[in-house]
Coordinates of N, CA and C in Angstrom, one line a residue:
M1 N -8.2 27.5 19.9 CA -7.3 27.1 18.9 C -7.1 25.5 19.0
T2 N -7.2 24.8 17.9 CA -7.1 23.4 17.9 C -5.6 23.0 17.9
D3 N -5.3 21.7 18.2 CA -3.9 21.2 18.2 C -3.3 21.4 16.8
Y4 N -4.1 21.2 15.8 CA -3.6 21.2 14.4 C -3.2 22.7 14.0
E5 N -3.8 23.6 14.6 CA -3.5 25.0 14.4 C -2.1 25.4 14.9
N6 N -1.7 24.6 15.9 CA -0.4 24.9 16.6 C 0.7 24.0 15.9
Y7 N 0.4 23.2 15.0 CA 1.4 22.3 14.3 C 2.3 23.1 13.5
G8 N 3.6 22.8 13.5 CA 4.5 23.4 12.6 C 4.9 22.3 11.5
A9 N 5.8 22.7 10.6 CA 6.1 21.8 9.5 C 6.7 20.5 10.0
E10 N 7.5 20.5 11.0 CA 8.1 19.3 11.5 C 7.0 18.3 12.0
E11 N 6.0 18.9 12.7 CA 4.9 18.0 13.3 C 4.1 17.4 12.1
Y12 N 3.9 18.2 11.1 CA 3.1 17.6 9.9 C 4.0 16.6 9.2
Q13 N 5.3 16.7 9.1 CA 6.2 15.7 8.5 C 6.1 14.4 9.3
N14 N 6.1 14.6 10.7 CA 6.0 13.4 11.5 C 4.7 12.7 11.3
E15 N 3.6 13.4 11.2 CA 2.3 12.8 11.0 C 2.2 12.1 9.7
I16 N 2.8 12.7 8.7 CA 2.8 12.0 7.3 C 3.6 10.7 7.4
K17 N 4.7 10.7 8.1 CA 5.5 9.5 8.2 C 4.8 8.4 8.9
E18 N 4.1 8.8 10.0 CA 3.3 7.9 10.8 C 2.2 7.3 10.0
I19 N 1.5 8.1 9.3 CA 0.4 7.6 8.5 C 0.9 6.7 7.3
S20 N 2.0 7.1 6.7 CA 2.7 6.3 5.7 C 3.0 4.9 6.2
L21 N 3.6 4.8 7.4 CA 3.9 3.5 8.0 C 2.6 2.7 8.3
Q22 N 1.6 3.3 8.7 CA 0.3 2.6 9.0 C -0.3 2.1 7.7
L23 N -0.2 2.9 6.6 CA -0.7 2.4 5.3 C 0.1 1.2 4.8
S24 N 1.4 1.3 5.0 CA 2.3 0.2 4.6 C 1.9 -1.1 5.3
D25 N 1.7 -1.0 6.6 CA 1.3 -2.1 7.4 C 0.0 -2.7 7.0
M26 N -1.0 -1.8 6.6 CA -2.3 -2.2 6.2 C -2.2 -3.0 4.8
L27 N -1.3 -2.5 3.9 CA -1.1 -3.2 2.7 C -0.5 -4.5 2.9
E28 N 0.5 -4.6 3.8 CA 1.1 -5.9 4.1 C 0.0 -6.9 4.6
A29 N -0.9 -6.4 5.5 CA -1.9 -7.2 6.0 C -2.9 -7.7 4.9
A30 N -3.2 -6.8 4.0 CA -4.1 -7.2 2.9 C -3.4 -8.2 2.0
L31 N -2.1 -8.1 1.7 CA -1.4 -9.0 0.9 C -1.3 -10.4 1.6
Y32 N -1.1 -10.3 2.9 CA -1.0 -11.6 3.7 C -2.3 -12.3 3.7
F33 N -3.4 -11.6 3.9 CA -4.7 -12.3 3.8 C -5.2 -12.7 2.4
A34 N -4.5 -12.1 1.4 CA -4.7 -12.5 0.0 C -4.0 -13.8 -0.3
G35 N -3.1 -14.2 0.6 CA -2.3 -15.4 0.5 C -0.8 -15.3 0.3
V36 N -0.3 -14.1 0.4 CA 1.2 -14.0 0.3 C 1.8 -14.7 1.5
K37 N 2.9 -15.4 1.1 CA 3.7 -16.1 2.2 C 4.3 -15.0 3.1
K38 N 4.2 -15.3 4.4 CA 4.8 -14.3 5.3 C 6.2 -13.9 5.0
A39 N 7.0 -14.9 4.7 CA 8.4 -14.6 4.4 C 8.7 -13.8 3.1
R40 N 7.6 -13.6 2.3 CA 7.8 -12.9 1.1 C 7.0 -11.6 1.0
L41 N 6.5 -11.1 2.2 CA 5.7 -9.9 2.2 C 6.5 -8.7 1.7
E42 N 7.7 -8.5 2.0 CA 8.5 -7.4 1.5 C 8.6 -7.4 0.0
E43 N 8.9 -8.6 -0.5 CA 9.0 -8.7 -2.0 C 7.6 -8.5 -2.6
A44 N 6.6 -8.9 -2.0 CA 5.2 -8.7 -2.5 C 4.9 -7.2 -2.5
M45 N 5.3 -6.5 -1.5 CA 5.1 -5.0 -1.4 C 5.8 -4.3 -2.6
D46 N 7.0 -4.7 -2.9 CA 7.7 -4.1 -4.0 C 7.0 -4.5 -5.3
A47 N 6.6 -5.7 -5.5 CA 5.9 -6.2 -6.7 C 4.6 -5.4 -6.8
Y48 N 3.9 -5.2 -5.8 CA 2.6 -4.4 -5.8 C 2.9 -3.1 -6.4
L49 N 3.9 -2.4 -5.9 CA 4.2 -1.0 -6.4 C 4.6 -1.1 -7.8
D50 N 5.4 -2.1 -8.2 CA 5.9 -2.2 -9.6 C 4.8 -2.5 -10.6
E51 N 3.8 -3.2 -10.1 CA 2.7 -3.7 -11.0 C 1.5 -2.8 -11.0
M52 N 1.4 -1.8 -10.2 CA 0.3 -0.9 -10.2 C -0.1 -0.4 -11.5
D53 N 0.8 0.2 -12.2 CA 0.5 0.8 -13.5 C -0.1 -0.2 -14.5
E54 N 0.5 -1.4 -14.6 CA 0.1 -2.4 -15.5 C -1.3 -2.8 -15.1
A55 N -1.6 -3.1 -13.8 CA -2.8 -3.6 -13.4 C -4.0 -2.5 -13.6
L56 N -3.6 -1.3 -13.5 CA -4.6 -0.2 -13.7 C -4.7 0.4 -15.1
G57 N -4.0 -0.3 -16.0 CA -4.0 0.1 -17.4 C -3.3 1.4 -17.7
G58 N -2.2 1.7 -16.9 CA -1.4 2.8 -17.1 C -2.0 4.2 -16.8
D59 N -3.2 4.1 -16.1 CA -3.9 5.4 -15.7 C -3.2 6.0 -14.5
E60 N -2.3 6.9 -14.7 CA -1.6 7.5 -13.6 C -2.5 8.4 -12.7
D61 N -3.7 8.8 -13.2 CA -4.6 9.6 -12.4 C -5.6 8.7 -11.7
A62 N -5.5 7.4 -11.8 CA -6.5 6.5 -11.1 C -6.5 6.7 -9.6
V63 N -7.6 6.8 -9.1 CA -7.8 6.9 -7.6 C -7.6 5.6 -7.0
M64 N -6.8 5.5 -6.0 CA -6.5 4.2 -5.4 C -7.5 3.9 -4.3
G65 N -8.7 3.5 -4.7 CA -9.7 3.1 -3.7 C -9.8 1.6 -3.6
F66 N -10.8 1.1 -2.9 CA -10.9 -0.3 -2.7 C -10.8 -1.1 -3.9
E67 N -11.6 -0.8 -5.0 CA -11.6 -1.6 -6.2 C -10.3 -1.6 -6.9
E68 N -9.6 -0.5 -6.9 CA -8.2 -0.5 -7.5 C -7.2 -1.3 -6.8
I69 N -7.3 -1.3 -5.5 CA -6.4 -2.1 -4.6 C -6.6 -3.6 -4.9
V70 N -7.9 -4.0 -4.9 CA -8.3 -5.4 -5.2 C -7.8 -5.8 -6.6
R71 N -8.0 -4.9 -7.5 CA -7.5 -5.2 -8.9 C -6.0 -5.4 -9.0
V72 N -5.2 -4.6 -8.3 CA -3.8 -4.8 -8.3 C -3.4 -6.1 -7.6
I73 N -4.1 -6.5 -6.5 CA -3.8 -7.7 -5.8 C -4.2 -8.9 -6.7
K74 N -5.3 -8.9 -7.4 CA -5.7 -9.9 -8.3 C -4.7 -10.1 -9.4
H75 N -4.2 -8.9 -9.9 CA -3.2 -8.9 -11.0 C -1.9 -9.6 -10.5
L76 N -1.5 -9.3 -9.3 CA -0.3 -10.0 -8.7 C -0.5 -11.5 -8.5
K77 N -1.7 -11.9 -8.2 CA -2.0 -13.3 -8.0 C -1.9 -14.0 -9.4
N78 N -2.1 -13.3 -10.4 CA -2.0 -13.9 -11.8 C -0.6 -13.9 -12.3
T79 N 0.1 -12.8 -12.0 CA 1.5 -12.6 -12.6 C 2.6 -13.0 -11.7
R80 N 2.4 -13.1 -10.4 CA 3.4 -13.5 -9.4 C 2.9 -14.6 -8.5
K81 N 2.5 -15.7 -9.1 CA 2.0 -16.8 -8.3 C 3.0 -17.3 -7.2
D82 N 4.2 -17.1 -7.5 CA 5.3 -17.5 -6.6 C 5.2 -16.9 -5.2
L83 N 4.6 -15.7 -5.1 CA 4.5 -15.0 -3.9 C 3.4 -15.5 -3.0
F84 N 2.5 -16.3 -3.5 CA 1.3 -16.7 -2.8 C 1.4 -18.2 -2.3
A85 N 0.9 -18.5 -1.1 CA 0.9 -19.8 -0.5 C 0.1 -20.8 -1.3

C-alpha cells in the first residue's frame, strides 16, 4: 500500500494548501523577475488574478500553461506599468 492510499480527506486538504502556497510563491517569483517592484508584489498578484480574463480574451476554459501565464504578465506590463520597476 502506498502512502497516498492511506491518505484521508484532511491529508489531501493539507497537500492542496501546501501546493497552492508553492504556486503562489512561484507566481510571485515570476512577477518579480518580470520587473515588478518587490514592495508591490502583493498588489501585482491581485492585478494578475483580476486581469486574467481580459488577457486571455474571456476564455474561461483556457488552460493556464506557460504561454497563457506569459500572456497575462505581458498584459499587466502594458496595463499596469506602475507595478514594474
